[in-house]
Coordinates of C-alpha atoms in Angstrom, one line a residue:
X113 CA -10.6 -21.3 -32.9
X114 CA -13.1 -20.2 -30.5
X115 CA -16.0 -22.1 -29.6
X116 CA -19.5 -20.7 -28.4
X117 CA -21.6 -21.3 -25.7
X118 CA -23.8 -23.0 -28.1
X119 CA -22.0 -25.6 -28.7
X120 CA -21.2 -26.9 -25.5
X121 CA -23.2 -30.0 -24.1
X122 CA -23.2 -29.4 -20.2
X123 CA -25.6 -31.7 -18.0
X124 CA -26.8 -30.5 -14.7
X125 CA -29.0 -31.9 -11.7
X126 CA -31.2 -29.6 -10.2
X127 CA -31.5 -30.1 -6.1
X128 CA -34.2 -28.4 -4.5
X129 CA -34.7 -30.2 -0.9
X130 CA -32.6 -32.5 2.3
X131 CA -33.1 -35.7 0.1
X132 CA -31.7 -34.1 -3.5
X133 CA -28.8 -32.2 -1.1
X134 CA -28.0 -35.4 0.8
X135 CA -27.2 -37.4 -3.0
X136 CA -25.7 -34.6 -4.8
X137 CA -23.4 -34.4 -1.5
X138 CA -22.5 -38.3 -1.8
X139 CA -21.3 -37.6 -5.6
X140 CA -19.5 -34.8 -4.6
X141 CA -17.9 -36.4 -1.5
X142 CA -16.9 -39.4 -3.7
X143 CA -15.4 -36.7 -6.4
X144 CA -12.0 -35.7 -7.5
X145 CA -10.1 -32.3 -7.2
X146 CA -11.0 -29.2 -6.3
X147 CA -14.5 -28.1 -6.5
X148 CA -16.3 -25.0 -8.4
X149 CA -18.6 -23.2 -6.5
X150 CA -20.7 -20.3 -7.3
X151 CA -24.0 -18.7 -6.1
X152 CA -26.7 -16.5 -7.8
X153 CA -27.8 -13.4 -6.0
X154 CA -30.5 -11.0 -6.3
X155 CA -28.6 -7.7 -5.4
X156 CA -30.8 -4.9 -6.9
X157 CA -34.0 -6.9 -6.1
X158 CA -34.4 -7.9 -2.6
X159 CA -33.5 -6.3 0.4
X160 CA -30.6 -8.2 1.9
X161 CA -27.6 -10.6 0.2
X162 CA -28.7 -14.2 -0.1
X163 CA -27.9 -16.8 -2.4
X164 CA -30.7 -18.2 -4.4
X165 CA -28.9 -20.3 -6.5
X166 CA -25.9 -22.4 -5.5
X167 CA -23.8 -24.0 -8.3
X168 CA -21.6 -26.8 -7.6
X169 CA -19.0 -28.7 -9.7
X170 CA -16.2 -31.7 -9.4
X171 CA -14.8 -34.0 -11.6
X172 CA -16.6 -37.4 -11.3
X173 CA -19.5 -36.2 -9.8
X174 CA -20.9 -33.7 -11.8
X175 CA -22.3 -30.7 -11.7
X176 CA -25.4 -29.7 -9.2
X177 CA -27.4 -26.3 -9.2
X178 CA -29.0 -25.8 -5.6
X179 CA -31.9 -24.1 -5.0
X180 CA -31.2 -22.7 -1.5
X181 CA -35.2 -21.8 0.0
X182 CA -36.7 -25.2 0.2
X183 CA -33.1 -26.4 2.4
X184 CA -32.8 -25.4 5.6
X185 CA -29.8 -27.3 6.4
X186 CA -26.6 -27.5 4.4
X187 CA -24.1 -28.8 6.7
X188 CA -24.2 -32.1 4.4
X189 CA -22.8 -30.0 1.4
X190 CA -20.3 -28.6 3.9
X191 CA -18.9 -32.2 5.4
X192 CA -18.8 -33.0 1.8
X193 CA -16.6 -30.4 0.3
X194 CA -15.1 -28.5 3.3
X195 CA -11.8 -30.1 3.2
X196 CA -10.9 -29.5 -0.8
X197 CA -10.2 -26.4 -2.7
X198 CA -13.0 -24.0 -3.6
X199 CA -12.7 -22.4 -6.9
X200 CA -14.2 -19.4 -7.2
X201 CA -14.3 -16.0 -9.6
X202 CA -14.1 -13.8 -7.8
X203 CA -14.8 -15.3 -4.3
X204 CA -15.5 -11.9 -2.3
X205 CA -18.8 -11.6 -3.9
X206 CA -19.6 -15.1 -2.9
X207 CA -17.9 -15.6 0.0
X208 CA -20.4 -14.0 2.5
X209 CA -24.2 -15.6 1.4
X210 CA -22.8 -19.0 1.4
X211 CA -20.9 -18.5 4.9
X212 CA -24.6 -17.4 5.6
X213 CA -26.2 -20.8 5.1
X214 CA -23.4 -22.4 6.3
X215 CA -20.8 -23.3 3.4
X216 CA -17.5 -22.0 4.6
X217 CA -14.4 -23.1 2.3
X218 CA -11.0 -24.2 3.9
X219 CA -9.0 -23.2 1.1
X220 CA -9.7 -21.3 -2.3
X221 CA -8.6 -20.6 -6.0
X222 CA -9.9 -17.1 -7.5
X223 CA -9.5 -17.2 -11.1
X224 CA -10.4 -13.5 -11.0
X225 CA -7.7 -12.6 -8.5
X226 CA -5.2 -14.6 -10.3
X227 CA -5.9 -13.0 -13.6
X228 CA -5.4 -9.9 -11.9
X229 CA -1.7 -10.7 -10.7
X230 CA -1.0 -12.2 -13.9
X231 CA -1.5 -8.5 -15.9
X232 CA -4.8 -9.2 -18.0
X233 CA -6.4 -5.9 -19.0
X234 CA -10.2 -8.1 -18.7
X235 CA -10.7 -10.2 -15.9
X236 CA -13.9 -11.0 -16.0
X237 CA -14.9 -14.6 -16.3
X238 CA -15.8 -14.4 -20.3
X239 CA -12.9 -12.6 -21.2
X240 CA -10.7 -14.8 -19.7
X241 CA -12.5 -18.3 -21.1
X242 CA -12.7 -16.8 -24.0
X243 CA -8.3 -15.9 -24.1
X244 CA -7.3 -18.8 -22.2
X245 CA -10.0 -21.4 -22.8
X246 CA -11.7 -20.5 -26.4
X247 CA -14.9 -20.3 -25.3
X248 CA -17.2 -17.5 -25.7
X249 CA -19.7 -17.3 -23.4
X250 CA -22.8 -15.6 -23.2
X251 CA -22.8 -13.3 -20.0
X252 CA -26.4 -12.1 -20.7
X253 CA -28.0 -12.7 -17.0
X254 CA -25.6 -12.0 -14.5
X255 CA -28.0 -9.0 -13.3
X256 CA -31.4 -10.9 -13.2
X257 CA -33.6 -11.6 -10.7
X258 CA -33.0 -15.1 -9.5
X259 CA -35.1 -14.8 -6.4
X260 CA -37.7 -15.3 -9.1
X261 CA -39.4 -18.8 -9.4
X262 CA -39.3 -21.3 -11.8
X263 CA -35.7 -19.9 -13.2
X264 CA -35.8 -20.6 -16.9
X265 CA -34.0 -23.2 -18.5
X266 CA -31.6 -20.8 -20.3
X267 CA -30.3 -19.4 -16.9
X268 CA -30.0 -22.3 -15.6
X269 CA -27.7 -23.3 -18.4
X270 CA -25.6 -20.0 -18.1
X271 CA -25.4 -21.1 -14.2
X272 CA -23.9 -24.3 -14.7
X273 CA -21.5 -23.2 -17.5
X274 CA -20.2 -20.6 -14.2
X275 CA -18.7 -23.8 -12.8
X276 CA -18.7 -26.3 -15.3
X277 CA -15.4 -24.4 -17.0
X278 CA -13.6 -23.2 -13.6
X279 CA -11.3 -26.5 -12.9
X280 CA -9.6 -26.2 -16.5
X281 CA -9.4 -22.2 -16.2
X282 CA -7.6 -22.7 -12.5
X283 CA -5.2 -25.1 -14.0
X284 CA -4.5 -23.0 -17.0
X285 CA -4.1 -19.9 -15.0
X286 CA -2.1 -21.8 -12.2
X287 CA 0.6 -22.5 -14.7
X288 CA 1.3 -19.2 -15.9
X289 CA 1.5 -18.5 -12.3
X290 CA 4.2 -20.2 -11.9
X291 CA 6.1 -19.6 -15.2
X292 CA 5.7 -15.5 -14.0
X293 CA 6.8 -17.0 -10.4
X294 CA 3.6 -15.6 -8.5
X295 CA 2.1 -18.6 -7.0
X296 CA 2.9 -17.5 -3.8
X297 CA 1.9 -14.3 -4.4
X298 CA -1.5 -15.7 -5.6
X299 CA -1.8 -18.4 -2.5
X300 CA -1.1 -15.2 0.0
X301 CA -3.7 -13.1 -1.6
X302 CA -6.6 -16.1 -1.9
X303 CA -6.2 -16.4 1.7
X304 CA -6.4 -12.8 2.5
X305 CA -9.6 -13.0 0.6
X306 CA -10.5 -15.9 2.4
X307 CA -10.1 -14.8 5.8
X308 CA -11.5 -10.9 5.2
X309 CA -13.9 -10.5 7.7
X310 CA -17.4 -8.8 7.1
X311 CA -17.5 -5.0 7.2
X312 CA -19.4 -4.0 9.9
X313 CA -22.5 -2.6 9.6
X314 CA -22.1 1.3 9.8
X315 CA -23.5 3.1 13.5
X316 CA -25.6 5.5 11.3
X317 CA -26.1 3.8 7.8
X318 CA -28.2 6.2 6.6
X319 CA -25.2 8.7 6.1
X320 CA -23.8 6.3 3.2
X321 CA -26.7 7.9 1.0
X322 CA -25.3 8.9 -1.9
X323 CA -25.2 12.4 -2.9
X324 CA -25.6 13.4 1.1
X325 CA -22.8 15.8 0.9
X326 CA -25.1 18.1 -0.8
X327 CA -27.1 18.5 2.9
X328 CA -25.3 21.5 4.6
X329 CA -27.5 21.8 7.7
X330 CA -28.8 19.9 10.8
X331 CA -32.4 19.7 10.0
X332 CA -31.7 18.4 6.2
X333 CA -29.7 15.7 7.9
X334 CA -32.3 14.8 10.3
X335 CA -34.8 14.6 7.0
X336 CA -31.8 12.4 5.4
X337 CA -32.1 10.5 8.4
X338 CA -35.5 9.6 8.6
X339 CA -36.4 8.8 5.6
X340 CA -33.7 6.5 5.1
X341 CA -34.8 4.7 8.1
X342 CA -38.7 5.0 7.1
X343 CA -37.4 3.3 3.4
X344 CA -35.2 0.9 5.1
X345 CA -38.1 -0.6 7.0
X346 CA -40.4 -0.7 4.2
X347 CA -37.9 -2.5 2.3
X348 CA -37.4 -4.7 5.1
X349 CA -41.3 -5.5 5.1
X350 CA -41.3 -5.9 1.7
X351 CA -38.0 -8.4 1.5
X352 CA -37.1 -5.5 -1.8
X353 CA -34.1 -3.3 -2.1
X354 CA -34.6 0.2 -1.1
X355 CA -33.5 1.8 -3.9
X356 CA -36.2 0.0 -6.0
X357 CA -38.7 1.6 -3.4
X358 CA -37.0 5.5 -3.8
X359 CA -33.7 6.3 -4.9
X360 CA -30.8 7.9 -2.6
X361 CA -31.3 10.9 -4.7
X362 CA -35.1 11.4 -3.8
X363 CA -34.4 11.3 -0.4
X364 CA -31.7 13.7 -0.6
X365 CA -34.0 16.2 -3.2
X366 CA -36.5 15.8 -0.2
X367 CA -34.1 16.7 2.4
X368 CA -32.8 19.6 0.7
X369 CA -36.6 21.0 -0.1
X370 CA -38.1 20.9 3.4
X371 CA -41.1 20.1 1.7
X372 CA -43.9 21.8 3.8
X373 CA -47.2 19.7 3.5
X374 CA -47.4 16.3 1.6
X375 CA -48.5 18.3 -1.6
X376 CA -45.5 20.0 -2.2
X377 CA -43.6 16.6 -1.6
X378 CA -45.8 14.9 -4.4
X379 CA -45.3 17.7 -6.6
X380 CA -41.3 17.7 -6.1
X381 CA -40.2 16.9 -9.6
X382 CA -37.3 14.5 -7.9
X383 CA -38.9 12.7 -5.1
X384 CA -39.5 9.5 -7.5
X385 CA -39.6 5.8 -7.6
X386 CA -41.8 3.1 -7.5
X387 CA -43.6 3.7 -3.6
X388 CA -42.7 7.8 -3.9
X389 CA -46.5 8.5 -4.6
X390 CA -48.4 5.3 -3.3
X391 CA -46.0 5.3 0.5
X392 CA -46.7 9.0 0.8
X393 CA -48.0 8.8 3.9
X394 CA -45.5 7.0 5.0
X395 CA -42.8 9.7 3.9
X396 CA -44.8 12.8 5.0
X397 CA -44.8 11.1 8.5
X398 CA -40.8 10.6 8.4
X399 CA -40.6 14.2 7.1
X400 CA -43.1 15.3 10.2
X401 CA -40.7 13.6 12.6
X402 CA -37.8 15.6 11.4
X403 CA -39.4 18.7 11.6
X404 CA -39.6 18.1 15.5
X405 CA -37.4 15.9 16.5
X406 CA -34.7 18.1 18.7
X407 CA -32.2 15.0 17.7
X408 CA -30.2 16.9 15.0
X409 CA -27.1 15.6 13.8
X410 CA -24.7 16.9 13.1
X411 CA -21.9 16.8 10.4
X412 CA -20.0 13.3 9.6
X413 CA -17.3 12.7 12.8
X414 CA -13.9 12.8 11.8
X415 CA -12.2 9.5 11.5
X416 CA -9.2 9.9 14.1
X417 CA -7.6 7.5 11.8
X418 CA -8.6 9.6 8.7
X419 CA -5.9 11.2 6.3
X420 CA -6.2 14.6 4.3
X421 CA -7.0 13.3 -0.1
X422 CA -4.0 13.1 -1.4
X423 CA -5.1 16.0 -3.8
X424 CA -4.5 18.9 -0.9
X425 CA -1.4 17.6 0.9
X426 CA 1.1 20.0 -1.6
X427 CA -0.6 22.8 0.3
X428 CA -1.1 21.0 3.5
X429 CA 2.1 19.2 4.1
X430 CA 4.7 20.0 0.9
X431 CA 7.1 17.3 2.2
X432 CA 4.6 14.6 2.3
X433 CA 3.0 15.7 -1.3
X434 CA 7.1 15.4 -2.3
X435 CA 7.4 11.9 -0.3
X436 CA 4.2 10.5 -2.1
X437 CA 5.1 11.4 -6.0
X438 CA 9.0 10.1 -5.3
X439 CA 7.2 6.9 -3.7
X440 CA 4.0 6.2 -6.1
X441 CA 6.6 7.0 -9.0
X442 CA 8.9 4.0 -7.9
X443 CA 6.0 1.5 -6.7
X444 CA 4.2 1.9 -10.5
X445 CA 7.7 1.5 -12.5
X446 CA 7.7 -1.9 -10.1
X447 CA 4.1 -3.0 -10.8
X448 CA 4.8 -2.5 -14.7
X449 CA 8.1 -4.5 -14.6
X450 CA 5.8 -7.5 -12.8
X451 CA 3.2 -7.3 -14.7
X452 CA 1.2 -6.4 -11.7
X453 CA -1.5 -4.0 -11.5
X454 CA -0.4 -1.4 -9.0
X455 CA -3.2 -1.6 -6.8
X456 CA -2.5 -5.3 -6.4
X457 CA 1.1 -4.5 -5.7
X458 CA -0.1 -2.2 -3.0
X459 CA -2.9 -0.8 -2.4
X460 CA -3.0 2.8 -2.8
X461 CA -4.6 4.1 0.6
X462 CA -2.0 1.6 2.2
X463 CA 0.8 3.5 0.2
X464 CA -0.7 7.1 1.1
X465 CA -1.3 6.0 5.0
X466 CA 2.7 5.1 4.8
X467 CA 3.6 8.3 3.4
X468 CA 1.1 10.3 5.3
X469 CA 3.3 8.9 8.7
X470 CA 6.3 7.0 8.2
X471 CA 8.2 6.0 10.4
X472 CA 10.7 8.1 11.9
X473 CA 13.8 5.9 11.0
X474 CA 12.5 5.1 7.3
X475 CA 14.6 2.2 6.6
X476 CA 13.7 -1.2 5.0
X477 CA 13.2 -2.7 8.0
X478 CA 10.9 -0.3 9.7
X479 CA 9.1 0.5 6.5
X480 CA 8.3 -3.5 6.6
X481 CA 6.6 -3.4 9.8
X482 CA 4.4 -0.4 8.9
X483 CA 2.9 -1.7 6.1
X484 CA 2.4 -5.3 7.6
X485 CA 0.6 -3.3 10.6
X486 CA -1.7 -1.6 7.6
X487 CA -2.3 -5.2 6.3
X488 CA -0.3 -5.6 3.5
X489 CA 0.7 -9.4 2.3
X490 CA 4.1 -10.9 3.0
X491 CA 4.8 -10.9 -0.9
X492 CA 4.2 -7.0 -0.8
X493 CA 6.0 -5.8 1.8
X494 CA 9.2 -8.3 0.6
X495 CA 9.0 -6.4 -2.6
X496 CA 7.8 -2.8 -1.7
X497 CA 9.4 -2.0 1.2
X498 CA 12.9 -1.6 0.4
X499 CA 11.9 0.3 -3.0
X500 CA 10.0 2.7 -0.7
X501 CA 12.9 2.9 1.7
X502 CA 14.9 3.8 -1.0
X503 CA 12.7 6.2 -2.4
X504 CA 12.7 8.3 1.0
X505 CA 16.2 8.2 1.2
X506 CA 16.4 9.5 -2.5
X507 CA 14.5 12.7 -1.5
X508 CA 16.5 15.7 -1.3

């Protein structure tokens, strides 16, 4: 029998400054168990990653939504709740804005990840209430706006309910984690999670625009290039995510037009968005500066550490392409008998950067090392190194 959203009766306290954060911390302090902990972003909205929501749950303390703008300091929260188990779904979306004001956890659950290793075909957190809890939730503002104030009532309630049901979904999914014998397997990959550092930001950014492989020449780059940079300041100004400003494919349209006087860039059917006629000035001078800037870039530098897709090495290297179907073959027989997607078993550009150069003396052994030196988990490399091994030994 499943039971709705609806139905539920979930309490909340709302914290919105030092003295709300300083009690809710003391209930959560005095608490038992591990803790839920989820935040609210407004990716799609705003120009950078921050939580503007914080949800927090434990048993005998309750449950506390925190509104992050009117507290500068959350170090109380953190000497609260550093020491006990997070529980997160999926924690790598959360992980960074809370390290950002200061919440860092010293060990985690993810109910997402765990789902993952245990074989479910829907991970995400309704699906997986729903099959393991029989709830059905209403997932209907996970894309809002939640920079936006007051937050109504009914998100609010949607927030808490992203807590309120994570300590009985962690110990549901714990024990079939250890009737399928992947605890460890789970605990490894939580901490992998845990510890991930922050991509860096990118030396030219502005060559992540999507759709940029359609600009063939130097001075389309340089018209990529600065008005990326133009709409990345404006949406810096404006605290608003640049696509919401112009989208990746007006730039490139632009870039790949020349446009010659601000005219013909108002009249170009695909230079669109929100600020595309009203910041035309703005973009006429970003195209003016690419006309004459003698700073022309060139094409994308090879990564030195870069490998050929997978899809040309048959005419590139016939032996690897042979290597890589005998290998992938075994791995995914491996990940079906575990129940185990395969790119949780291993990841797939970890597999190809093995097969790509292995070592010279392929044994178990050796094969081991490499793929702990390309970051693979103690739990894979037990169980896909000697399959591999054996695979290249296989070959004819």
């Amino acid at each position: 029998m499943t039971v709705s959203q609806s139905e539920l009766d979930i309490d909340w306290t709302m914290v919105v400054d030092d003295e709300g954060l300083a009690a809710a911390s003391a209930a959560l302090a005095a608490g038992s168990g591990p803790v839920a902990v989820d935040a609210e972003r407004a990716s799609g909205f705003r120009y950078g990653g921050e939580a503007y929501l914080v949800q927090v749950h434990r048993a005998e303390a309750g449950t506390f939504l925190i509104d992050p703008i009117g507290i500068p300091d959350f170090s109380p929260l953190q000497r609260a709740i550093g020491d006990a188990e997070w529980i997160f779904h999926a924690a790598s979306q959360d992980l960074p804005c809370l390290a950002s004001i200061g919440l860092v956890p010293s060990r985690i659950f993810d109910t997402e990840l765990a789902a993952r290793l245990l074989g479910f075909e829907r991970v995400g957190l309704g699906a997986i209430v729903e099959l393991l809890l029989g709830i059905a939730l209403e997932k209907a503002h996970s894309a809002a706006d939640w920079s936006q104030r007051p937050l109504p009532a009914e998100w609010l309630e949607y927030a808490a309910l992203d807590v309120v049901l994570l300590p009985e979904l962690r110990s549901v999914i714990a024990e079939q984690l250890a009737e399928q014998g992947k605890t460890e397997f789970a605990a490894q990959e939580f901490e992998a999670v845990r510890l991930r550092p922050e991509k860096p930001r990118p030396e030219e950014p502005w060559r992540k625009l999507s759709g940029s492989h359609a600009l063939k020449t130097p001075r389309a780059l340089a018209l990529s290039r600065e008005l990326w940079e133009a709409r990345d300041a404006l949406a810096r100004e404006r605290d608003t995510a640049p696509g919401r400003l112009i989208p990746d494919s007006s730039i490139v349209a632009a870039s790949i037009a020349n446009p010659r006087s601000p005219g013909d860039l108002a009249r170009l059917r695909d230079f669109k968005g929100r600020a595309s006629r009203s910041e035309l000035k703005r973009w006429w001078a970003a195209i003016l500066r690419a006309k004459t800037t003698e700073d022309l870039p060139g094409q994308k530098p090879r990564d030195p550490d870069s490998i050929p897709h997978h899809r040309f090495w048959a005419q590139r290297d016939p032996a690897a392409a042979a290597r890589l179907e005998a290998v992938r073959s075994a791995i995914d027989a491996e990940a079906a008998a575990r129940r185990i997607p395969v790119e949780n078993l291993l990841t797939p550009d970890t597999l190809r950067r093995l097969v790509w150069r292995p070592p010279a003396d392929p044994t178990a052994e050796n094969v081991a090392r490499r793929l702990s030196e390309l970051g693979a988990r103690d739990w894979q490399v037990g169980i896909t190194a000697p399959i591999i091994a054996s695979a290249f030994v296989d070959l004819p």
